[in-house]
CSV table of C-alpha atoms in Angstrom, one decimal:
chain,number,residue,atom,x,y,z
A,852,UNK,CA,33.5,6.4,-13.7
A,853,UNK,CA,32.0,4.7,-16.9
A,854,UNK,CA,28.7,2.6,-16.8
A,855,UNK,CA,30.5,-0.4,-16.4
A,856,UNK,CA,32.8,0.5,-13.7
A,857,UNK,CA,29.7,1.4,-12.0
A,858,UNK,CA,28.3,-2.0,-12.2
A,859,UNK,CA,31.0,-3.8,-10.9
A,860,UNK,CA,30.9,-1.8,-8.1
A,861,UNK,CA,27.9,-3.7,-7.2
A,862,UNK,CA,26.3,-3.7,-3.9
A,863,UNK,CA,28.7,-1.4,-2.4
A,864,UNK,CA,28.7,1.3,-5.0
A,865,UNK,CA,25.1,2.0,-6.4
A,866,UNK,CA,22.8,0.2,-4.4
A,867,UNK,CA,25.0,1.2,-1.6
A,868,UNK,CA,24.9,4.4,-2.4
A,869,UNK,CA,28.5,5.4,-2.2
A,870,UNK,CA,28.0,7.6,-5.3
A,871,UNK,CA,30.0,11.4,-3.9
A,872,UNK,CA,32.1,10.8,-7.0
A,873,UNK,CA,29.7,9.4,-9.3
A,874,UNK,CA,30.2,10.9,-12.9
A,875,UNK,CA,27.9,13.3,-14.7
A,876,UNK,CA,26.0,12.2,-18.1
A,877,UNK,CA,28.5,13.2,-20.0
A,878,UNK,CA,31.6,11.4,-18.6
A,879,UNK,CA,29.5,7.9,-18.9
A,880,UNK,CA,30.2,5.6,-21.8
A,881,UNK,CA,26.8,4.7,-22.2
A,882,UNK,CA,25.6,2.0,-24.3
A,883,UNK,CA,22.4,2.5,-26.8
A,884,UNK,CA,19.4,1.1,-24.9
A,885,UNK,CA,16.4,-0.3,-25.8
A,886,UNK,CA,14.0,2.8,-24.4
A,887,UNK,CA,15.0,5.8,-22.1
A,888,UNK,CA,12.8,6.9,-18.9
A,889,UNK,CA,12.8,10.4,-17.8
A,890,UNK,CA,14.8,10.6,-14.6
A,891,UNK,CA,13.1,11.8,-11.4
A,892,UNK,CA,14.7,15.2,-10.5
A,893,UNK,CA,15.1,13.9,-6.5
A,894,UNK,CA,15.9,17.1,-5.0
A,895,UNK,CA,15.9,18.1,-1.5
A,896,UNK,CA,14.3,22.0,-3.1
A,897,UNK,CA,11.8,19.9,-4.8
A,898,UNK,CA,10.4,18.4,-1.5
A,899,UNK,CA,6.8,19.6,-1.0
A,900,UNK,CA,5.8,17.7,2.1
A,901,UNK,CA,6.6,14.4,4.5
A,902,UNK,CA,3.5,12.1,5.5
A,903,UNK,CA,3.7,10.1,8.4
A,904,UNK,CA,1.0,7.7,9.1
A,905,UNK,CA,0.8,4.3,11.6
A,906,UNK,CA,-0.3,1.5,10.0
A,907,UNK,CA,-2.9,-0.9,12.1
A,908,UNK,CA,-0.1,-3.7,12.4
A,909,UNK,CA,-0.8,-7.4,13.7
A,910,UNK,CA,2.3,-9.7,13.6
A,911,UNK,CA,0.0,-12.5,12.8
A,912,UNK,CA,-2.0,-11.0,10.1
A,913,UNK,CA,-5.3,-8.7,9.7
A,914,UNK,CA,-8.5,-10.1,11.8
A,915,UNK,CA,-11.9,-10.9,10.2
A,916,UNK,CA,-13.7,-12.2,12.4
A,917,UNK,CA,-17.2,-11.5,14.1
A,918,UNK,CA,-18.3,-11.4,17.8
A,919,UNK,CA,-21.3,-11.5,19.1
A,920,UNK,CA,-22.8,-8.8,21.8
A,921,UNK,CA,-26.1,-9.3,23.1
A,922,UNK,CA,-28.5,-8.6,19.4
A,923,UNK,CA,-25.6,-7.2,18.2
A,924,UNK,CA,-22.8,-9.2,15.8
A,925,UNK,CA,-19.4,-7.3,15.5
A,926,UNK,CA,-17.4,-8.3,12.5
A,927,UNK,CA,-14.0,-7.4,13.1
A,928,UNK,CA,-12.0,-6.0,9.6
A,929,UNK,CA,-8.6,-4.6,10.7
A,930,UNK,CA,-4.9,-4.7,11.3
A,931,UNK,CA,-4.1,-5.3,7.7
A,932,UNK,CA,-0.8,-3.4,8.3
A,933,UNK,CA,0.8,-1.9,5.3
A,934,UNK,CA,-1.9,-3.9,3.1
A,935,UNK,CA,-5.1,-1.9,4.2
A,936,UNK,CA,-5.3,-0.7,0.6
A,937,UNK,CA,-4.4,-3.6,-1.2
A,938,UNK,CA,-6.9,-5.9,0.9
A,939,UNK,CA,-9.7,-3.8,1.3
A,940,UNK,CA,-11.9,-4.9,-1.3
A,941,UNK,CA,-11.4,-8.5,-0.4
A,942,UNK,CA,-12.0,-8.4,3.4
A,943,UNK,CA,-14.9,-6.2,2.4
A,944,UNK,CA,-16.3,-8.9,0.4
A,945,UNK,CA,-16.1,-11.4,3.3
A,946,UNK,CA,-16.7,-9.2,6.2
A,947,UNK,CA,-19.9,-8.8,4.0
A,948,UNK,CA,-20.8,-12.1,3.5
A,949,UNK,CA,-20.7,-12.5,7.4
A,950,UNK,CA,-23.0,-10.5,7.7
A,951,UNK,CA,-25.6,-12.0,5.5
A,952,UNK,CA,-25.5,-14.8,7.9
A,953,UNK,CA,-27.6,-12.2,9.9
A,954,UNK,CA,-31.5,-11.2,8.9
A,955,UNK,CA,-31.1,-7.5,9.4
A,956,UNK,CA,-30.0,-5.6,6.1
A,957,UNK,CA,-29.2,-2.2,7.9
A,958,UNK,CA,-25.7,-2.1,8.9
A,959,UNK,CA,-22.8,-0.1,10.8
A,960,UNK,CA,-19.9,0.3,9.7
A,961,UNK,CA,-17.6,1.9,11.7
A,962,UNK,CA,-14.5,4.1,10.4
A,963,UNK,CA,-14.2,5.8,7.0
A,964,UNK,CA,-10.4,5.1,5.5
A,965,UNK,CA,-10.1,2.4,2.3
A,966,UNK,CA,-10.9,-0.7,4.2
A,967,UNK,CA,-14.1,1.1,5.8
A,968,UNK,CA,-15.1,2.4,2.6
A,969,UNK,CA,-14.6,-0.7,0.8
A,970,UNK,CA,-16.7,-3.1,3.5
A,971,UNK,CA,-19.4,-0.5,3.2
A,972,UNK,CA,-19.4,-1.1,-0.6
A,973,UNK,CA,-19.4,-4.3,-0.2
A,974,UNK,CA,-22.4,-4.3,1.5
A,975,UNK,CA,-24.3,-2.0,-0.5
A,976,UNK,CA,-23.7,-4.1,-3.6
A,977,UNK,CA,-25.6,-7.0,-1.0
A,978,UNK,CA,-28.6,-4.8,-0.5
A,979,UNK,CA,-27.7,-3.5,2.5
A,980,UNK,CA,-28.8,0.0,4.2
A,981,UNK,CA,-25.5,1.1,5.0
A,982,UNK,CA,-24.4,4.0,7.7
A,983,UNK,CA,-20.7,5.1,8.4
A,984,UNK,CA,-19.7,6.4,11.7
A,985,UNK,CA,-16.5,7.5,11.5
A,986,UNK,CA,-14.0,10.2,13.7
A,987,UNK,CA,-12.4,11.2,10.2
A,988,UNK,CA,-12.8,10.8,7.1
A,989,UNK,CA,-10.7,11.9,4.0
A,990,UNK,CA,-8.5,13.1,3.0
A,991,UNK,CA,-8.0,13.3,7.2
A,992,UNK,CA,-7.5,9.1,6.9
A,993,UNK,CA,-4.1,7.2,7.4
A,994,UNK,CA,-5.1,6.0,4.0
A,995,UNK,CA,-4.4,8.9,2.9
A,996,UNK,CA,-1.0,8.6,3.9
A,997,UNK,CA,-0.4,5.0,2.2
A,998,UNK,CA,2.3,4.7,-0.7
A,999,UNK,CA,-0.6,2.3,-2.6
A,1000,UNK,CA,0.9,0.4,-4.9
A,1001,UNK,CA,-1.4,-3.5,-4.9
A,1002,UNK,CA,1.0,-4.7,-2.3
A,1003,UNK,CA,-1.1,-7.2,-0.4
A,1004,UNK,CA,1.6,-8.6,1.5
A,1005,UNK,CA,3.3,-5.7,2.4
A,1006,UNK,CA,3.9,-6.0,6.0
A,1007,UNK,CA,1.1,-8.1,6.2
A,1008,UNK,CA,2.1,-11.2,8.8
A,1009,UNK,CA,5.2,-12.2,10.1
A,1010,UNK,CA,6.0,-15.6,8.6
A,1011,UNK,CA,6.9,-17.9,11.7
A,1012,UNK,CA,3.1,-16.7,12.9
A,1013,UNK,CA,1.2,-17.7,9.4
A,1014,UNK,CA,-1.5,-20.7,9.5
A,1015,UNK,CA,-3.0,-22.4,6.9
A,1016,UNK,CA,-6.2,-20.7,7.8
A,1017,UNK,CA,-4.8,-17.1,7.5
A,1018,UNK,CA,-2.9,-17.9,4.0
A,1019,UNK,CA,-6.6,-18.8,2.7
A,1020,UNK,CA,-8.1,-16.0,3.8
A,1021,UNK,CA,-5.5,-13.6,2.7
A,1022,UNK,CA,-5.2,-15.5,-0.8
A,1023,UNK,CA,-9.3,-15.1,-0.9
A,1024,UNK,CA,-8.5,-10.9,-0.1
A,1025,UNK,CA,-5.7,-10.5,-2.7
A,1026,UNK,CA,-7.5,-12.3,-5.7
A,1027,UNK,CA,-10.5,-9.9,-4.9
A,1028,UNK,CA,-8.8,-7.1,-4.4
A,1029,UNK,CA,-6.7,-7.7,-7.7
A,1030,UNK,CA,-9.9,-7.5,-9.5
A,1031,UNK,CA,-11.8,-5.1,-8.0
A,1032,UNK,CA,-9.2,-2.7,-8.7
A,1033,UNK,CA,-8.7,-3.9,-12.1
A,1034,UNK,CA,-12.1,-3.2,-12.9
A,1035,UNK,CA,-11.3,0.7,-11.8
A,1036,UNK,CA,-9.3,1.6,-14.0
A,1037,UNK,CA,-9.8,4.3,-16.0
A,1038,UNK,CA,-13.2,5.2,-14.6
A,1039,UNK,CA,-11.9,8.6,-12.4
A,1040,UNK,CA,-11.0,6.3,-9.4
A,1041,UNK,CA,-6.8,7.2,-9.8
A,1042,UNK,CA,-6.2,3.4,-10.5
A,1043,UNK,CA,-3.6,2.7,-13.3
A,1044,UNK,CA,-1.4,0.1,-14.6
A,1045,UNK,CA,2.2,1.2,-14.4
A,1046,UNK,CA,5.2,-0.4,-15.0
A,1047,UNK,CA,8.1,-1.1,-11.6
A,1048,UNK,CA,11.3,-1.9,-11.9
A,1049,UNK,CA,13.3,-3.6,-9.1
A,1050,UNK,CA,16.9,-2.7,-9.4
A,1051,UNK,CA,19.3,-5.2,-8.3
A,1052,UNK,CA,23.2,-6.3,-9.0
A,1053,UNK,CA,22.1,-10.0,-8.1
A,1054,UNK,CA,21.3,-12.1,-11.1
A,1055,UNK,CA,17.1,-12.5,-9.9
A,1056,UNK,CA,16.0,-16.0,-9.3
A,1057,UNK,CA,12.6,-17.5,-10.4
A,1058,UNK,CA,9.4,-15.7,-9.1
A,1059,UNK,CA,8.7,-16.8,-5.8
A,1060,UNK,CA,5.6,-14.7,-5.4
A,1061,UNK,CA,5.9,-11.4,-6.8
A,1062,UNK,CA,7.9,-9.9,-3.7
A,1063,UNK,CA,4.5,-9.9,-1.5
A,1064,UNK,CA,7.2,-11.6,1.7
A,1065,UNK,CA,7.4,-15.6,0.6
A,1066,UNK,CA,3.6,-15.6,1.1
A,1067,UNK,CA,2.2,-18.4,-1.1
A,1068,UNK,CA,0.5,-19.5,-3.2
A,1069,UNK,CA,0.1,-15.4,-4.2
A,1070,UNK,CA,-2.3,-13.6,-6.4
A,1071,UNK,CA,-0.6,-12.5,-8.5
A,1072,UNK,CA,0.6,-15.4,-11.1
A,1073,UNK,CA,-0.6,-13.3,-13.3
A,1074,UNK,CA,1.3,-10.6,-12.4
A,1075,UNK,CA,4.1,-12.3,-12.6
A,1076,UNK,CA,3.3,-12.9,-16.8
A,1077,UNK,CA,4.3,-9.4,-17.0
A,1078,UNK,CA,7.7,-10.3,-15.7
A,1079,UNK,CA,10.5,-9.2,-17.2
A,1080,UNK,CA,14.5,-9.4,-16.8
A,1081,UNK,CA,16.6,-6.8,-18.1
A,1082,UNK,CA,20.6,-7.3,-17.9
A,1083,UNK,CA,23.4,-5.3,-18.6
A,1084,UNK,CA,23.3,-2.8,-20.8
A,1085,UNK,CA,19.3,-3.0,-21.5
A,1086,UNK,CA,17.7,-0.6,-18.9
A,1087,UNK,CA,19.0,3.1,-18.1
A,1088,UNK,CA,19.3,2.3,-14.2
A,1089,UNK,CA,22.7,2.1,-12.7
A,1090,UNK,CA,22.0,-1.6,-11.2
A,1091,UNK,CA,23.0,-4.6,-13.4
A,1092,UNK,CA,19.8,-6.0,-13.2
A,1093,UNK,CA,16.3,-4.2,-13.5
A,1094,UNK,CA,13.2,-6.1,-12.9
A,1095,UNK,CA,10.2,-5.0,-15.1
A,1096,UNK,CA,7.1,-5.8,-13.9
A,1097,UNK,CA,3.3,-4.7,-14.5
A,1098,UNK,CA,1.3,-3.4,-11.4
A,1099,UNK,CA,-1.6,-1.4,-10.0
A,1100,UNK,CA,-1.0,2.1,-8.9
A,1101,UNK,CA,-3.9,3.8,-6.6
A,1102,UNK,CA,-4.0,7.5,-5.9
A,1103,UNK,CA,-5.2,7.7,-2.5
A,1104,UNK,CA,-6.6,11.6,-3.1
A,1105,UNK,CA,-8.6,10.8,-5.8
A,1106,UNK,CA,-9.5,7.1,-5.0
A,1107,UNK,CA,-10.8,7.6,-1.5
A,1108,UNK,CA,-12.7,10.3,-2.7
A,1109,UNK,CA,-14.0,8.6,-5.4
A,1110,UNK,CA,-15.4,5.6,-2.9
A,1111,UNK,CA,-17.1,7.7,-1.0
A,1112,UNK,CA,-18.5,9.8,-3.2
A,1113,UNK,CA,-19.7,6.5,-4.7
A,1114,UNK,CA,-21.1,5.2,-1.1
A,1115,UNK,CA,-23.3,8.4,-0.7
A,1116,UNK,CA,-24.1,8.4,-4.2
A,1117,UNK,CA,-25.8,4.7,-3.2
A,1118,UNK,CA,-27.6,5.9,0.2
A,1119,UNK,CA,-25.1,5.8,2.3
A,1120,UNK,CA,-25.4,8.0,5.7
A,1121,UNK,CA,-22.3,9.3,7.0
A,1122,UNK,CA,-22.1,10.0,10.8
A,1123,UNK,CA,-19.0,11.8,12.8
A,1124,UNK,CA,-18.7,9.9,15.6
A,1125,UNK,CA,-15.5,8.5,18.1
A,1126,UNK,CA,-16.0,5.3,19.8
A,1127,UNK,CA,-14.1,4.9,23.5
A,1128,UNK,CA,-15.6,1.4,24.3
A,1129,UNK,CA,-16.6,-1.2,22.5
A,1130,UNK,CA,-19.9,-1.4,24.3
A,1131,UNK,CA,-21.0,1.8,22.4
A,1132,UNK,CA,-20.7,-0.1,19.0
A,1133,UNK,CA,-23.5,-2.1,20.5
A,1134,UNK,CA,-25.5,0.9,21.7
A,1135,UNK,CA,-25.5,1.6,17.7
A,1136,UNK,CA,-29.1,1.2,16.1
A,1137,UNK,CA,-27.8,-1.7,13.5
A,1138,UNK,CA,-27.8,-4.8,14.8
A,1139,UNK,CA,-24.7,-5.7,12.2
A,1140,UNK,CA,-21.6,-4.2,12.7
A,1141,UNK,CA,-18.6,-3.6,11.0
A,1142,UNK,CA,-15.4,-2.5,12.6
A,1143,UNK,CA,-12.3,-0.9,10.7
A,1144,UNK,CA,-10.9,1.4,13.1
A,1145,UNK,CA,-7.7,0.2,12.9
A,1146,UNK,CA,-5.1,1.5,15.6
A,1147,UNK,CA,-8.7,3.0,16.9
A,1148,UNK,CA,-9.3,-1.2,17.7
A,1149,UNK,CA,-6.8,-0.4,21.6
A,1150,UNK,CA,-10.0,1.6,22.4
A,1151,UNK,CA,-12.5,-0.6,21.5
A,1152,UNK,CA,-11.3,-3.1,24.1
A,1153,UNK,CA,-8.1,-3.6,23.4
A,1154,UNK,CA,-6.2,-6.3,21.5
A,1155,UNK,CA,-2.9,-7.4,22.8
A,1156,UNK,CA,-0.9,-8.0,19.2
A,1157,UNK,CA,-2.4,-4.7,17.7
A,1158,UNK,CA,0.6,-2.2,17.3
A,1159,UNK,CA,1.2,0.9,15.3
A,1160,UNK,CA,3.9,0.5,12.3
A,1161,UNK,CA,4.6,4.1,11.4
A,1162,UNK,CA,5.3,4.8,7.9
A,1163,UNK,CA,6.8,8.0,5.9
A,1164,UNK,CA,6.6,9.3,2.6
A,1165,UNK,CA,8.7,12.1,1.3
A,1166,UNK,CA,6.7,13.7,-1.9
A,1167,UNK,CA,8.3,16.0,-4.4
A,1168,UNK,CA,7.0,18.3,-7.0
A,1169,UNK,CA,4.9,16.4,-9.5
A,1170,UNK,CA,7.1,15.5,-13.1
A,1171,UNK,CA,3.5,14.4,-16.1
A,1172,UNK,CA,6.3,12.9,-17.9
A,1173,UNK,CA,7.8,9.7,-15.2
A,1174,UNK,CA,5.6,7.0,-15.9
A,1175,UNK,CA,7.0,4.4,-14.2
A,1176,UNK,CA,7.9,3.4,-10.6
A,1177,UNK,CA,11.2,2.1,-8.5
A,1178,UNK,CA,12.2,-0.1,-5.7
A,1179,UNK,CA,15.6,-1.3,-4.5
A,1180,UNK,CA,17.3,-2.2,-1.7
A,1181,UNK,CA,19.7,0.2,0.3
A,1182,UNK,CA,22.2,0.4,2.9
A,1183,UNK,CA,23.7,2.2,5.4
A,1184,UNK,CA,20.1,3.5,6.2
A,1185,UNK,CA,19.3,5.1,9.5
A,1186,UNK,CA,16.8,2.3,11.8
A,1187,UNK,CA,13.7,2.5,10.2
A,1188,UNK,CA,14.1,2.5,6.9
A,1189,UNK,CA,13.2,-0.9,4.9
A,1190,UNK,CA,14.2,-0.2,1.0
A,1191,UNK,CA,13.6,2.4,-1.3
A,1192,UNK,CA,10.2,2.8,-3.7
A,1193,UNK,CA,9.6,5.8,-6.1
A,1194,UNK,CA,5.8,5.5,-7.5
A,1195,UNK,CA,4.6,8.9,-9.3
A,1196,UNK,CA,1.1,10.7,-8.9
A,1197,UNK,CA,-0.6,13.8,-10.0
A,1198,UNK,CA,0.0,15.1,-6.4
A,1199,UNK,CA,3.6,14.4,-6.9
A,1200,UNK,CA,6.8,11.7,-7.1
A,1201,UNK,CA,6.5,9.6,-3.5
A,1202,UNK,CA,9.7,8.2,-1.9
A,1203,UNK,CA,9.7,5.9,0.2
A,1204,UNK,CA,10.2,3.9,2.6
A,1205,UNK,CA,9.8,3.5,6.0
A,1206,UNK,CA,8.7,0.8,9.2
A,1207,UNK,CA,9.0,1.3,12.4
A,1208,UNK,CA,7.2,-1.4,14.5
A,1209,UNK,CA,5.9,0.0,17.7
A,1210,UNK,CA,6.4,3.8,17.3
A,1211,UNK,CA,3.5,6.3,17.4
A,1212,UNK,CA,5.2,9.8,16.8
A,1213,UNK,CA,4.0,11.6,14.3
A,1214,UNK,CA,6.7,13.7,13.9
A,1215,UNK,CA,9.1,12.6,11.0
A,1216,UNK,CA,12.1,11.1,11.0
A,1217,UNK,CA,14.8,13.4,9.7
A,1218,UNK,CA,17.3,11.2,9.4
A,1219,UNK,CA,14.9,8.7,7.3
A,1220,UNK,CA,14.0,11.0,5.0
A,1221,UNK,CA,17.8,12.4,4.4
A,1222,UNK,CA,19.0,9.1,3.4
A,1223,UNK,CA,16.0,8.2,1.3
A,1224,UNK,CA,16.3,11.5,-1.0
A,1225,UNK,CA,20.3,11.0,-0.9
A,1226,UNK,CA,20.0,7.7,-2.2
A,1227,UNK,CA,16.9,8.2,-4.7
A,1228,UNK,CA,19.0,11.1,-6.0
A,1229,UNK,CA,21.9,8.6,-6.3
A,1230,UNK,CA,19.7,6.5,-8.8
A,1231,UNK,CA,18.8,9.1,-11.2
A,1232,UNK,CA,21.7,10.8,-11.5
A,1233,UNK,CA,23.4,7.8,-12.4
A,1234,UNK,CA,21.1,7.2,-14.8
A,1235,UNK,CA,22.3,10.4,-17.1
A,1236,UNK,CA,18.7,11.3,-18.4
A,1237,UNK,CA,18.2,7.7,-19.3
């Protein structure tokens, strides 16, 4: 089967993965290309671990919001479902201005994973006194588990539930976040530009938001400057389209570390400590509180649309030489799984992925993680060494 065989075979061939019969390199009639990218080797021997974390999910979008106990006020920072990363540094910022409202400067805030650390930071750089009581901290944090790539609307609210009030606050979050993590880069944090392509055998359309689910107006316009279209016979990927754009890539080993280390560095106390009820976050000797417990919110008092949205990474042996990250759709995937992303790190290449809305194994799901290596195998073989 030469390239262009393969391209008309469009979304039932490649992107359908129906590639059994797919030709080696050498039986492709290539054409020159522009640039080549070192193919990822997607091997199920290469496989070093699976990750499975549940993702603080709220159908109608993260809560900031404060409530006041007795002395104590209790600003609310969670259920930013698969955003938690992306967002952090932006609820962080308002959670902390919340809190100025109050005359107290010692504050509580109350788990330890990136929007935790983030708020804390946040309220450091506010002259705050600034304790962490958390059950675990990293690299024993779902963030630990998170893909993190800046995808602030990843999951973040379903669209029929969005209000004009919610779209302001999260445009306020992304546009912080975007430069907060900016301004990391290339100061030991494991922040780094690197460039995605989305494959697809649709001609694209104009930018309606930089993929972050219709939510406008986004960020990222100026993401979108880094746009690029490549067609037919311009990109090494067996799609006939390949979307080249520039994003953020965050290391969750090395970045969660790095906040932390930063957060004690400033005076930070850090306490090991599980909350049951909400009434002990009141029994807490700050009068300011700030709570990112995420899923650990249904113990806390409860809150009827907070839900666990289980994610899954497969991670293979690292490759130093891919430099650049994937996503596309798929099909024929078992329940579950919601496209395919490749993003490398120094702790390895990270396929994903997966959402499943409600579920709180642990355990992962073998059938997920089958098709996702099948069909990132699929791409890079096609590709011939591209």
């Amino acid at each position: 089967m030469n390239r262009r065989a393969l391209l008309r075979a469009g979304s039932s061939g490649l992107l359908g993965w129906g590639l059994a019969g797919c030709a080696a390199r050498s039986d492709l009639a290539r054409p020159r290309l522009p640039f080549r990218l070192a193919p990822v080797r997607a091997e199920r021997n290469r496989v070093i671990r699976t990750t499975v974390g549940l993702r603080p999910y709220r159908p109608s979008g993260f809560l900031l919001r404060a409530e006041r106990f007795d002395q104590t006020t209790v600003v609310h920072d969670y259920g930013h479902g698969g955003a938690g990363i992306s967002l952090s540094w932006g609820t962080g910022k308002m959670a902390a201005a919340i809190a100025l409202e109050h005359p107290d400067r010692r504050a509580a805030v109350v788990g330890c994973g990136a929007v935790g650390l983030a708020a804390a930071r946040q309220l450091q750089r506010r002259g705050f006194e600034v304790t962490i009581y958390a059950a675990a901290v990293p690299p024993n944090t779902t963030s630990n588990m998170a893909y993190a790539g800046f995808t602030p609307g990843a999951w973040a609210v379903e669209d029929t539930l969005r209000t004009p009030a919610w779209d302001a606050q999260f445009r306020e979050a992304a546009e912080t976040s975007f430069l907060e993590f900016q301004w990391l880069v290339g100061k030991g944090y494991g922040v780094s530009w690197i460039d995605r392509y989305t494959l697809t055998d649709t001609a694209p359309r104009e930018p309606t938001g930089g993929g972050v689910r219709r939510i406008e107006p986004l960020v990222p316009t100026r993401l979108e400057s880094g746009r690029f279209v490549l067609g037919p016979g311009e990109h090494p990927f067996p799609s006939a389209y390949a979307i080249r754009r520039n994003t953020i890539r965050i290391e969750p080993s090395i970045y969660l570390d790095a906040v932390l280390r930063d957060f004690l560095e400033f005076g930070g106390r850090l306490e090991i400590h599980r909350f049951s009820e909400v009434r002990q976050l009141v029994e807490l000797e700050e009068n300011i509180v700030i709570h990112c417990t995420g899923l650990g919110a249904l113990d806390l008092g409860g809150d009827p649309e907070l839900m666990p949205l289980k994610g899954q990474l497969t991670v293979l042996v690292p490759q130093p030489e891919v430099g650049y990250s994937v996503s596309a759709s798929t099909s024929g995937a078992p329940e579950g799984v919601r496209g395919l992303g490749m993003l490398p790190r120094r702790d390895g290449i990270v396929l994903g992925s997966t959402a499943e809305r409600g579920e709180w194994s642990l355990d992962p799901n073998t059938a997920a993680r089958k098709h996702i290596v099948a069909a990132h195998r699929a791409i890079y073989a096609a590709m011939g060494g591209g």
